[in-house]
Structures are given as C-alpha cells and as structure tokens.
mmCIF file of C-alpha atoms in Angstrom:
data_model
loop_
_atom_site.group_PDB
_atom_site.id
_atom_site.type_symbol
_atom_site.label_atom_id
_atom_site.label_comp_id
_atom_site.label_asym_id
_atom_site.label_seq_id
_atom_site.Cartn_x
_atom_site.Cartn_y
_atom_site.Cartn_z
ATOM 1 C CA ALA A 4 -12.867 41.995 10.652
ATOM 2 C CA ALA A 5 -10.244 39.442 11.298
ATOM 3 C CA MET A 6 -10.690 35.943 10.864
ATOM 4 C CA PRO A 7 -11.543 34.374 14.102
ATOM 5 C CA ALA A 8 -9.302 31.475 15.775
ATOM 6 C CA ASN A 9 -9.216 28.434 14.343
ATOM 7 C CA PRO A 10 -11.766 26.059 15.587
ATOM 8 C CA ALA A 11 -10.400 22.592 16.057
ATOM 9 C CA ALA A 12 -9.245 20.764 13.296
ATOM 10 C CA PRO A 13 -11.937 18.919 11.424
ATOM 11 C CA SER A 14 -11.814 15.119 11.550
ATOM 12 C CA HIS A 15 -13.248 12.233 9.003
ATOM 13 C CA ASP A 16 -12.608 8.371 9.039
ATOM 14 C CA GLY A 17 -10.218 7.592 6.817
ATOM 15 C CA TYR A 18 -8.495 11.032 6.332
ATOM 16 C CA GLN A 19 -5.937 12.705 8.189
ATOM 17 C CA PRO A 20 -7.067 15.512 10.396
ATOM 18 C CA GLY A 21 -7.962 18.711 7.996
ATOM 19 C CA VAL A 22 -7.646 22.422 7.867
ATOM 20 C CA TRP A 23 -10.261 25.009 7.370
ATOM 21 C CA ASP A 24 -10.385 26.774 3.939
ATOM 22 C CA ARG A 25 -12.142 29.788 3.354
ATOM 23 C CA SER A 26 -12.918 31.831 0.223
ATOM 24 C CA GLY A 27 -12.996 35.547 0.440
ATOM 25 C CA GLY A 28 -10.837 37.994 2.152
ATOM 26 C CA THR A 29 -12.274 39.372 5.393
ATOM 27 C CA LEU A 30 -15.336 38.546 7.214
ATOM 28 C CA ASP A 31 -17.343 41.681 6.799
ATOM 29 C CA LYS A 32 -19.631 39.852 4.203
ATOM 30 C CA ASP A 33 -20.850 36.440 3.989
ATOM 31 C CA THR A 34 -18.003 33.980 3.869
ATOM 32 C CA THR A 35 -17.796 30.246 3.154
ATOM 33 C CA ILE A 36 -15.506 28.147 5.467
ATOM 34 C CA THR A 37 -14.968 24.627 4.302
ATOM 35 C CA ALA A 38 -13.174 21.671 6.187
ATOM 36 C CA GLY A 39 -10.393 20.445 4.120
ATOM 37 C CA TYR A 40 -9.107 16.832 4.598
ATOM 38 C CA GLU A 41 -6.199 14.541 3.478
ATOM 39 C CA ARG A 42 -6.997 11.188 2.644
ATOM 40 C CA THR A 43 -5.129 8.454 4.470
ATOM 41 C CA VAL A 44 -3.993 4.984 3.671
ATOM 42 C CA HIS A 45 -2.426 2.070 5.558
ATOM 43 C CA LEU A 46 0.198 -0.347 4.771
ATOM 44 C CA THR A 47 0.252 -3.275 7.222
ATOM 45 C CA TYR A 48 3.145 -5.877 7.268
ATOM 46 C CA ASP A 49 2.074 -9.591 8.192
ATOM 47 C CA GLY A 50 4.596 -12.146 9.457
ATOM 48 C CA ASN A 51 2.458 -15.122 7.589
ATOM 49 C CA GLY A 52 3.667 -17.772 9.944
ATOM 50 C CA ASN A 53 6.425 -16.029 11.804
ATOM 51 C CA THR A 54 7.591 -17.314 14.989
ATOM 52 C CA SER A 55 8.966 -13.685 16.176
ATOM 53 C CA GLY A 56 9.614 -10.212 15.186
ATOM 54 C CA HIS A 57 7.531 -7.226 14.025
ATOM 55 C CA VAL A 58 7.463 -4.703 11.281
ATOM 56 C CA ASP A 59 5.721 -1.336 11.867
ATOM 57 C CA GLY A 60 3.037 -0.433 9.340
ATOM 58 C CA VAL A 61 2.985 2.901 7.659
ATOM 59 C CA THR A 62 0.020 5.456 7.362
ATOM 60 C CA GLY A 63 0.319 8.405 5.335
ATOM 61 C CA ARG A 64 -1.060 10.069 2.116
ATOM 62 C CA PRO A 65 -1.632 7.846 -0.963
ATOM 63 C CA GLY A 66 1.503 7.692 -3.242
ATOM 64 C CA ASP A 67 4.842 5.744 -3.175
ATOM 65 C CA VAL A 68 6.122 4.153 0.016
ATOM 66 C CA LYS A 69 9.414 2.336 0.657
ATOM 67 C CA VAL A 70 8.632 -1.206 1.253
ATOM 68 C CA ALA A 71 10.489 -2.208 4.826
ATOM 69 C CA ALA A 72 12.950 -4.413 5.554
ATOM 70 C CA ASN A 73 12.040 -7.716 6.952
ATOM 71 C CA GLY A 74 11.872 -7.889 11.003
ATOM 72 C CA PHE A 75 9.887 -11.212 11.275
ATOM 73 C CA ALA A 76 11.676 -14.596 11.968
ATOM 74 C CA ARG A 77 10.312 -18.008 11.132
ATOM 75 C CA THR A 78 12.160 -21.101 12.537
ATOM 76 C CA GLY A 79 13.516 -23.265 9.897
ATOM 77 C CA HIS A 80 12.741 -20.885 7.060
ATOM 78 C CA THR A 81 14.614 -18.084 4.999
ATOM 79 C CA PHE A 82 12.632 -14.855 4.056
ATOM 80 C CA THR A 83 12.339 -14.457 0.520
ATOM 81 C CA GLY A 84 10.235 -11.133 0.395
ATOM 82 C CA TRP A 85 6.918 -9.557 0.422
ATOM 83 C CA ASN A 86 3.793 -10.188 -1.628
ATOM 84 C CA THR A 87 0.261 -8.717 -1.462
ATOM 85 C CA ARG A 88 -1.248 -12.220 -0.919
ATOM 86 C CA ALA A 89 -0.408 -14.694 1.936
ATOM 87 C CA ASP A 90 0.218 -17.815 -0.601
ATOM 88 C CA GLY A 91 2.481 -15.695 -2.771
ATOM 89 C CA SER A 92 -0.013 -15.509 -5.941
ATOM 90 C CA GLY A 93 0.006 -11.702 -5.824
ATOM 91 C CA ILE A 94 2.539 -8.837 -6.482
ATOM 92 C CA ALA A 95 6.108 -9.517 -5.043
ATOM 93 C CA TYR A 96 7.975 -7.005 -3.614
ATOM 94 C CA LYS A 97 11.455 -6.747 -2.253
ATOM 95 C CA ALA A 98 12.605 -4.666 0.730
ATOM 96 C CA GLY A 99 13.342 -1.261 -0.183
ATOM 97 C CA GLY A 100 11.552 -1.338 -3.431
ATOM 98 C CA ALA A 101 8.608 1.217 -3.968
ATOM 99 C CA LEU A 102 4.867 0.444 -3.614
ATOM 100 C CA HIS A 103 2.325 2.837 -5.013
ATOM 101 C CA LEU A 104 -0.260 2.803 -2.271
ATOM 102 C CA ASP A 105 -3.741 4.176 -3.297
ATOM 103 C CA ALA A 106 -5.928 2.188 -0.594
ATOM 104 C CA ASP A 107 -5.030 0.385 2.491
ATOM 105 C CA ALA A 108 -2.940 -2.634 1.869
ATOM 106 C CA THR A 109 -1.083 -5.670 3.655
ATOM 107 C CA LEU A 110 2.090 -7.140 2.701
ATOM 108 C CA TYR A 111 2.732 -10.941 3.577
ATOM 109 C CA ALA A 112 6.123 -12.156 4.493
ATOM 110 C CA GLN A 113 7.255 -14.895 2.011
ATOM 111 C CA TRP A 114 9.226 -17.898 3.341
ATOM 112 C CA ARG A 115 11.086 -20.734 1.836
ATOM 113 C CA ALA A 116 11.955 -23.789 3.932
ATOM 114 C CA ASN A 117 15.429 -24.385 4.671
ATOM 115 C CA ALA A 118 17.130 -27.334 3.637
ATOM 116 C CA TYR A 119 19.865 -29.192 5.771
ATOM 117 C CA LYS A 120 22.478 -31.745 4.874
ATOM 118 C CA VAL A 121 22.873 -34.934 7.189
ATOM 119 C CA ALA A 122 26.207 -36.578 7.225
ATOM 120 C CA PHE A 123 26.139 -40.087 8.691
ATOM 121 C CA ASP A 124 29.454 -41.229 10.734
ATOM 122 C CA ALA A 125 30.122 -44.833 10.987
ATOM 123 C CA ASN A 126 31.293 -44.684 14.644
ATOM 124 C CA LYS A 127 33.881 -47.309 14.678
ATOM 125 C CA GLY A 128 32.176 -49.079 12.164
ATOM 126 C CA THR A 129 33.050 -49.469 8.158
ATOM 127 C CA GLY A 130 31.382 -48.527 5.095
ATOM 128 C CA THR A 131 30.097 -45.434 3.348
ATOM 129 C CA MET A 132 26.928 -43.462 3.231
ATOM 130 C CA VAL A 133 25.912 -40.847 1.031
ATOM 131 C CA ASP A 134 25.095 -37.476 2.857
ATOM 132 C CA GLU A 135 21.031 -36.610 2.674
ATOM 133 C CA MET A 136 19.380 -33.540 2.286
ATOM 134 C CA PHE A 137 16.095 -32.598 4.386
ATOM 135 C CA VAL A 138 13.676 -29.869 4.184
ATOM 136 C CA TYR A 139 12.626 -28.249 7.367
ATOM 137 C CA ASP A 140 8.927 -29.083 8.120
ATOM 138 C CA ARG A 141 8.787 -32.171 5.569
ATOM 139 C CA PRO A 142 8.879 -35.363 7.401
ATOM 140 C CA GLN A 143 11.463 -37.640 5.395
ATOM 141 C CA ALA A 144 12.470 -41.178 6.534
ATOM 142 C CA LEU A 145 16.313 -42.054 6.770
ATOM 143 C CA THR A 146 17.806 -44.161 4.189
ATOM 144 C CA GLU A 147 18.668 -47.749 5.506
ATOM 145 C CA ASN A 148 22.090 -48.052 7.371
ATOM 146 C CA GLY A 149 24.977 -48.953 5.211
ATOM 147 C CA PHE A 150 27.762 -49.244 7.725
ATOM 148 C CA LYS A 151 28.991 -52.524 9.273
ATOM 149 C CA ARG A 152 30.826 -53.120 12.476
ATOM 150 C CA ASP A 153 32.391 -56.788 13.155
ATOM 151 C CA GLY A 154 30.961 -58.193 16.293
ATOM 152 C CA TYR A 155 28.240 -55.509 16.948
ATOM 153 C CA THR A 156 24.599 -54.910 16.095
ATOM 154 C CA PHE A 157 23.498 -51.774 14.579
ATOM 155 C CA THR A 158 20.762 -50.129 16.911
ATOM 156 C CA GLY A 159 20.030 -46.706 15.338
ATOM 157 C CA TRP A 160 21.451 -43.301 15.212
ATOM 158 C CA ASN A 161 22.213 -40.499 17.262
ATOM 159 C CA THR A 162 23.386 -37.093 17.331
ATOM 160 C CA LYS A 163 26.445 -37.935 19.435
ATOM 161 C CA PRO A 164 28.975 -40.542 19.134
ATOM 162 C CA ASP A 165 28.515 -41.699 22.684
ATOM 163 C CA GLY A 166 24.734 -41.806 22.210
ATOM 164 C CA SER A 167 23.733 -39.084 24.826
ATOM 165 C CA GLY A 168 22.082 -37.050 22.472
ATOM 166 C CA VAL A 169 19.185 -37.248 19.997
ATOM 167 C CA SER A 170 18.229 -40.787 19.043
ATOM 168 C CA VAL A 171 16.560 -41.812 15.839
ATOM 169 C CA LYS A 172 15.476 -45.448 14.991
ATOM 170 C CA GLU A 173 16.515 -47.045 11.752
ATOM 171 C CA GLY A 174 13.982 -45.951 9.117
ATOM 172 C CA ALA A 175 12.322 -43.346 11.290
ATOM 173 C CA ALA A 176 11.488 -39.898 10.244
ATOM 174 C CA LEU A 177 14.103 -37.386 11.147
ATOM 175 C CA PRO A 178 13.072 -34.995 14.143
ATOM 176 C CA MET A 179 13.003 -31.174 12.894
ATOM 177 C CA LEU A 180 16.687 -29.926 11.986
ATOM 178 C CA THR A 181 17.419 -26.209 12.294
ATOM 179 C CA GLY A 182 20.929 -26.852 10.985
ATOM 180 C CA ASP A 183 23.223 -29.220 9.187
ATOM 181 C CA ALA A 184 23.634 -32.400 11.446
ATOM 182 C CA THR A 185 25.755 -35.710 11.976
ATOM 183 C CA LEU A 186 24.189 -38.818 12.675
ATOM 184 C CA TYR A 187 26.500 -41.432 14.346
ATOM 185 C CA ALA A 188 25.772 -45.269 14.120
ATOM 186 C CA GLN A 189 24.888 -46.705 17.360
ATOM 187 C CA TRP A 190 26.355 -50.239 18.135
ATOM 188 C CA SER A 191 25.652 -53.012 20.615
#
C-alpha cells in the first residue's frame, strides 16, 4: 500500500516545524511513524539606550550566524560593537563577525559618549583661552573667562556673537552638545 498523504507538519515549542519519518518500506505491515523536529534558536539585538533605529533578529538552527551591522542610533554617542552583556562585561562581537549560537541569545549595542571641542571667541575683546573638551552627557562647568574688553563688563557666553543663540552663564555647566561649538564672550 502507498503511504497516505502527509498529515500537518508536527510542531513543538522551541523547534521548527518538523517532518514525518517512517521506518520500513510499505504500509503492508505495522509501521512506526515518528515526528522529526529541528531545534530553533533566536538571536535578538538590543539597542541598549538607543534613541532610534532597529536591527532585525535571527531565528534558525543552532550554528554560526553573521553578526548584524548596527541599525541603532543614540544621541551624543558612537556605536562601538556588540556584547553579550548590556554593561559590556560579556563577550564582544563586531558587525560581520561570526557568533556560534547554541541557545537563545541577545547582543547589546555598546556605546561611547562623544567628545566635543569648545572654542572661545573674545568677540571684540582681547586675550586668549585654550579650547576645552567636553563629553556628552557629563556635566562640566566652563572655565573662568580669560578675555577683557576695555570699557565693558563680561556678562557670559553665547553660541552666537550677537547673543541670539544659547546663553551660558560664567562657571555654569554647558548644555548638552551634539557637536563642536564656539562660545562668544558677551559684553555690556
């Protein structure tokens, strides 16, 4: 007798749909039919503080998978790679590298806060000040003004020479930067 039409593929949590496997040749005697399954594993990508973006995970059989390129973004930070732990204390992976996947796993985006240069402009005053480096998301007070302008009093800093930008008071913490900036002395 011929094998009857295949029943629906068997299913089991954590496994891909399987196939029916039978031992023996024909159905003219007792025949054992066994459901066969293939175990599946999932690799998930976590943005770990990202502000936008997405990376598709992978589902498949255990084995080597190619680590995805970063699709996440985080304001004021640069992506540095993937890690098996959010705090970076696990195993590090680079995009395009191989990861052997035996069980479900998550790779966490790793970030480095960007450093930005702040230059100071005397804005019609005299003197010099050394540029300063600031790290995103780490409050840091500006150094004291080193410029002078005869007949004027220093009143603070601004991101525009005419004072129409963002104002920063003497010694105050600089607002979050997302790039290099020049601060202009303001005089009254």
